[in-house]
CSV table of C-alpha atoms in Angstrom, one decimal:
chain,number,residue,atom,x,y,z
A,1,MET,CA,81.6,138.8,63.1
A,2,ILE,CA,80.1,141.0,65.6
A,3,LEU,CA,78.7,143.4,63.8
A,4,LEU,CA,77.3,140.6,61.0
A,5,PHE,CA,75.9,139.1,64.7
A,6,ILE,CA,74.5,142.8,65.6
A,7,TYR,CA,72.5,143.4,62.3
A,8,ALA,CA,71.4,140.1,61.7
A,9,LYS,CA,69.5,140.6,65.2
A,10,TYR,CA,68.6,143.8,63.6
A,11,LEU,CA,67.0,142.4,61.1
A,12,LEU,CA,65.0,139.8,62.8
A,13,SER,CA,63.5,142.2,65.6
A,14,LEU,CA,63.9,145.7,64.9
A,15,TYR,CA,63.7,145.7,61.4
A,16,PRO,CA,59.9,144.1,61.1
A,17,SER,CA,58.6,146.9,63.4
A,18,GLY,CA,60.1,149.6,62.2
A,19,GLU,CA,61.9,150.6,65.2
A,20,PHE,CA,65.1,152.7,63.3
A,21,SER,CA,66.1,154.7,66.0
A,22,ASN,CA,66.7,151.7,68.5
A,23,LEU,CA,69.5,150.3,66.8
A,24,PHE,CA,72.0,152.3,68.1
A,25,HIS,CA,71.2,151.3,71.5
A,26,LEU,CA,70.9,147.3,70.4
A,27,ALA,CA,74.2,147.6,68.7
A,28,VAL,CA,76.1,149.1,72.0
A,29,ILE,CA,73.9,146.5,74.2
A,30,GLU,CA,75.2,143.5,72.5
A,31,THR,CA,79.1,144.4,71.5
A,32,LEU,CA,79.0,144.2,75.3
A,33,ARG,CA,77.4,141.0,75.6
A,34,ILE,CA,79.9,139.6,73.1
A,35,ILE,CA,82.7,140.9,74.9
A,36,GLN,CA,81.1,139.5,78.2
A,37,PHE,CA,80.5,136.5,76.6
A,38,LEU,CA,84.3,136.4,74.8
A,39,GLY,CA,85.9,137.7,78.2
A,40,VAL,CA,84.1,134.4,80.3
A,41,THR,CA,84.8,132.0,77.8
A,42,THR,CA,88.4,132.8,77.3
A,43,ALA,CA,89.1,132.3,80.9
A,44,PHE,CA,87.6,129.1,81.1
A,45,VAL,CA,89.6,127.5,78.1
A,46,ILE,CA,92.3,129.6,79.7
A,47,LEU,CA,91.6,127.6,83.2
A,48,PHE,CA,91.0,124.5,81.3
A,49,ARG,CA,94.1,124.3,79.7
A,50,LYS,CA,96.0,124.8,83.2
A,51,SER,CA,94.1,122.1,84.7
A,52,GLN,CA,95.1,119.8,81.6
A,53,THR,CA,99.0,120.6,81.6
A,54,LYS,CA,99.0,119.6,85.5
A,55,ILE,CA,96.7,116.6,84.8
A,56,ASN,CA,99.5,115.2,82.0
A,57,TYR,CA,102.3,116.1,84.4
A,58,GLN,CA,100.5,113.8,86.6
A,59,LYS,CA,100.2,110.8,84.7
A,60,LEU,CA,103.7,111.6,82.9
A,61,LEU,CA,104.6,111.5,86.5
A,62,LEU,CA,103.0,108.1,87.2
A,63,ASN,CA,104.6,106.7,84.2
A,64,HIS,CA,107.8,107.4,85.6
A,65,PHE,CA,107.5,105.8,89.2
A,66,ASN,CA,106.3,102.6,87.1
A,67,LEU,CA,110.1,102.6,85.1
A,68,LYS,CA,111.2,100.1,87.1
A,69,LEU,CA,113.0,96.9,86.7
A,70,SER,CA,110.0,94.1,86.7
A,71,PRO,CA,108.8,92.1,89.1
A,72,HIS,CA,109.3,88.9,87.2
A,73,PHE,CA,113.3,89.6,87.1
A,74,THR,CA,113.4,91.0,91.0
A,75,LEU,CA,111.7,88.1,92.7
A,76,ASN,CA,113.7,85.6,90.1
A,77,ASN,CA,117.0,86.5,90.7
A,78,PHE,CA,115.5,86.8,94.6
A,79,THR,CA,115.2,83.2,94.8
A,80,LEU,CA,118.2,82.2,93.2
A,81,LEU,CA,120.7,84.3,95.3
A,82,ALA,CA,118.3,82.3,98.2
A,83,SER,CA,119.4,79.4,96.8
A,84,GLN,CA,122.9,80.3,96.5
A,85,ILE,CA,123.4,81.3,100.5
A,86,SER,CA,120.5,78.5,101.4
A,87,GLY,CA,123.7,76.0,102.3
A,88,SER,CA,126.0,78.1,104.3
A,89,ASN,CA,123.2,80.3,106.7
A,90,PRO,CA,120.2,78.8,107.0
A,91,LYS,CA,118.7,81.6,109.3
A,92,PHE,CA,119.8,83.8,107.0
A,93,PHE,CA,118.4,82.2,104.2
A,94,LEU,CA,115.0,82.1,106.1
A,95,ASP,CA,114.8,85.7,106.3
A,96,PHE,CA,115.6,85.9,102.9
A,97,LEU,CA,112.7,84.0,102.2
A,98,GLU,CA,110.6,86.1,104.1
A,99,MET,CA,111.8,89.0,102.8
A,100,THR,CA,111.2,87.6,99.1
A,101,ASN,CA,107.4,86.3,100.1
A,102,LEU,CA,106.7,90.3,101.3
A,103,LEU,CA,108.7,92.0,97.8
A,104,ARG,CA,105.8,89.4,96.1
A,105,TYR,CA,102.7,90.4,97.7
A,106,SER,CA,104.1,94.5,97.4
A,107,PHE,CA,104.8,93.2,93.9
A,108,LYS,CA,101.0,91.8,93.2
A,109,ASP,CA,98.9,93.2,90.3
A,110,PRO,CA,96.2,95.3,92.5
A,111,THR,CA,93.6,94.1,89.7
A,112,GLN,CA,93.9,90.6,90.7
A,113,PRO,CA,92.1,89.4,94.2
A,114,SER,CA,94.1,89.5,97.3
A,115,PHE,CA,93.0,87.9,100.5
A,116,LEU,CA,93.3,89.5,104.4
A,117,LYS,CA,95.8,86.2,105.0
A,118,GLU,CA,98.2,87.7,102.6
A,119,GLU,CA,97.6,90.9,104.3
A,120,ILE,CA,98.6,89.7,107.6
A,121,MET,CA,101.4,87.5,106.3
A,122,ALA,CA,102.7,91.0,104.8
A,123,VAL,CA,102.3,92.6,108.3
A,124,ASN,CA,104.2,90.1,109.9
A,125,GLN,CA,107.2,89.7,107.8
A,126,TYR,CA,107.2,94.0,108.0
A,127,LEU,CA,107.1,93.9,111.6
A,128,TYR,CA,109.8,91.2,111.7
A,129,PHE,CA,111.9,92.9,109.8
A,130,GLN,CA,111.3,96.8,111.7
A,131,LYS,CA,112.1,95.2,114.7
A,132,LYS,CA,115.5,93.1,113.5
A,133,ARG,CA,116.4,96.6,112.1
A,134,PHE,CA,115.0,98.6,115.5
A,135,PRO,CA,115.7,96.1,118.5
A,136,LYS,CA,114.7,99.3,121.3
A,137,SER,CA,110.9,99.4,119.5
A,138,ASN,CA,108.6,99.6,122.0
A,139,ILE,CA,105.7,98.0,120.0
A,140,HIS,CA,103.1,95.8,121.5
A,141,THR,CA,101.5,94.0,119.0
A,142,LEU,CA,98.6,92.0,119.1
A,143,ILE,CA,97.1,89.5,115.8
A,144,ASP,CA,94.1,87.1,116.2
A,145,ILE,CA,92.2,86.4,113.3
A,146,PRO,CA,90.4,83.4,112.6
A,147,ASP,CA,91.4,80.7,110.3
A,148,ASN,CA,87.7,81.5,108.4
A,149,VAL,CA,88.3,85.1,108.4
A,150,LEU,CA,91.6,85.2,107.0
A,151,SER,CA,89.9,83.8,103.7
A,152,TYR,CA,88.1,87.3,102.9
A,153,GLN,CA,89.3,89.2,100.0
A,154,PHE,CA,90.8,92.4,101.4
A,155,SER,CA,92.8,96.0,100.0
A,156,LYS,CA,96.6,94.4,98.6
A,157,LEU,CA,98.9,96.9,101.2
A,158,CYS,CA,96.5,99.1,102.9
A,159,LEU,CA,96.5,97.9,106.8
A,160,LEU,CA,100.4,98.0,106.0
A,161,THR,CA,100.0,101.4,105.1
A,162,PHE,CA,99.1,102.9,108.5
A,163,ILE,CA,101.7,100.5,110.1
A,164,GLU,CA,104.4,101.6,108.3
A,165,ASN,CA,103.4,105.1,109.0
A,166,ILE,CA,104.2,104.6,112.5
A,167,PHE,CA,108.0,103.6,111.6
A,168,ASN,CA,107.3,106.9,109.2
A,169,HIS,CA,106.6,109.3,111.6
A,170,GLY,CA,105.9,108.2,114.5
A,171,ASN,CA,108.1,107.9,117.9
A,172,TYR,CA,108.3,103.8,118.4
A,173,THR,CA,111.3,104.1,120.4
A,174,ASP,CA,109.5,105.0,123.9
A,175,LEU,CA,109.9,102.9,127.0
A,176,LYS,CA,107.4,104.6,128.8
A,177,GLN,CA,105.0,105.1,125.7
A,178,PRO,CA,104.6,101.9,123.5
A,179,CYS,CA,102.8,101.8,120.4
A,180,TYR,CA,99.7,99.6,120.2
A,181,ILE,CA,99.3,97.2,117.3
A,182,ILE,CA,95.0,95.1,117.2
A,183,ILE,CA,94.4,93.4,114.4
A,184,THR,CA,91.5,90.7,115.6
A,185,ALA,CA,88.2,89.6,114.5
A,186,LYS,CA,84.4,88.5,116.2
A,187,GLN,CA,81.5,87.4,114.2
A,188,ASN,CA,78.2,89.5,114.7
A,189,GLY,CA,75.7,88.1,113.6
A,190,ASP,CA,75.8,86.9,110.0
A,191,PHE,CA,79.1,89.0,109.8
A,192,PHE,CA,82.3,88.8,111.1
A,193,GLN,CA,83.5,92.6,111.6
A,194,LEU,CA,87.7,93.1,110.9
A,195,ILE,CA,89.2,95.6,113.9
A,196,PHE,CA,92.5,96.9,113.4
A,197,SER,CA,93.2,99.8,115.7
A,198,ILE,CA,96.6,101.5,116.1
A,199,TYR,CA,97.9,104.1,118.5
A,200,ASN,CA,102.1,105.9,118.3
A,201,LYS,CA,103.0,109.0,119.9
A,202,ILE,CA,104.3,111.6,117.6
A,203,ALA,CA,108.3,112.3,116.6
A,204,ALA,CA,108.3,116.1,116.2
A,205,GLU,CA,112.0,115.5,114.6
A,206,LYS,CA,110.9,113.7,111.3
A,207,ASP,CA,110.5,115.8,108.8
A,208,LEU,CA,110.1,112.9,105.8
A,209,PRO,CA,109.0,114.4,102.3
A,210,HIS,CA,105.1,114.1,101.3
A,211,THR,CA,104.6,111.1,98.7
A,212,GLY,CA,101.8,111.9,97.5
A,213,THR,CA,100.4,107.9,98.8
A,214,GLY,CA,99.6,107.1,102.4
A,215,SER,CA,96.9,106.6,104.6
A,216,GLU,CA,94.6,108.3,102.7
A,217,THR,CA,95.1,107.1,99.4
A,218,ALA,CA,94.7,104.0,101.7
A,219,PHE,CA,91.3,105.6,102.9
A,220,GLN,CA,90.2,105.6,99.3
A,221,ILE,CA,91.0,101.9,98.9
A,222,LEU,CA,89.4,100.9,101.6
A,223,THR,CA,85.8,102.9,101.1
A,224,HIS,CA,85.6,102.2,97.1
A,225,ASP,CA,86.2,98.2,98.4
A,226,PHE,CA,84.0,98.1,100.9
A,227,GLY,CA,81.7,101.0,100.7
A,228,LYS,CA,79.7,101.9,103.8
A,229,ASN,CA,80.8,98.7,105.3
A,230,LEU,CA,84.1,100.5,106.5
A,231,PHE,CA,83.7,102.5,110.1
A,232,PHE,CA,86.9,104.2,111.5
A,233,CYS,CA,87.7,107.6,113.3
A,234,GLN,CA,91.2,109.4,113.6
A,235,ASN,CA,92.5,111.4,115.9
A,236,LYS,CA,95.9,113.1,115.8
A,237,SER,CA,97.5,115.7,117.7
A,238,GLU,CA,100.9,117.3,118.0
A,239,GLU,CA,101.8,114.2,120.6
A,240,ASP,CA,99.9,111.2,119.6
A,241,PHE,CA,98.0,109.4,116.9
A,242,SER,CA,95.2,106.8,117.3
A,243,LEU,CA,93.0,105.3,114.7
A,244,LEU,CA,90.2,102.8,115.2
A,245,MET,CA,88.8,101.4,111.9
A,246,VAL,CA,86.0,98.2,111.7
A,247,ILE,CA,85.3,96.2,108.8
A,248,GLN,CA,82.3,94.9,108.0
A,249,PHE,CA,82.7,91.4,105.8
A,250,GLY,CA,79.7,89.2,105.0
A,251,ASN,CA,79.4,86.7,101.9
A,252,GLN,CA,79.6,88.7,99.0
A,253,TYR,CA,83.2,89.4,99.8
A,254,GLN,CA,84.4,86.0,99.9
């Protein structure tokens, strides 16, 4: 094929002009050019196949993560269990219902509309159970959202992800340096601003495996959903972590 290509180019370029002495020179130049082209394309194909293999593995891994009991089955059985304990232990029954509601929200299809009211309820439920698990935790919480702001649509589990990181990576039991969680909203002209702020010490001894999801994914989702109406700054050192995030809501998000 290389020789055929060179001969065809010779017939089209040199033969009509009678430059027969340049045939060898043409053969050498064109052969090197073709070899170079084949080398580049071969390298590209190898890299492309490697990337495709990696993408296919990630898709397989994602599909494997999705192999789980259906939310419908899980929640129905939780409701069945709750009905069985409602008479014997009312306090435990209420806690069980709270946990069921939190699971129901976590199972919610992310393509369906979610609202800030649901996210705030999930945050409160999560903090309630974490404080029961860790009674010595030193976490100061301020959540103050007007009712009319709670009706705005919001990205599911994003605020909760940042709060969960406090328990995954933070020192939340230090009596001298508490963790702070602040979620408030205020009106700014025709818009409302949701203000979310957290601060916590970092527990150096914790070494959790990287799951591939977390605050980075939450930032990507929020950026996709709110675009230029999302403002945030974060600071992380070896000792502490802080995040300030402001989201501006307008009528288009209702």
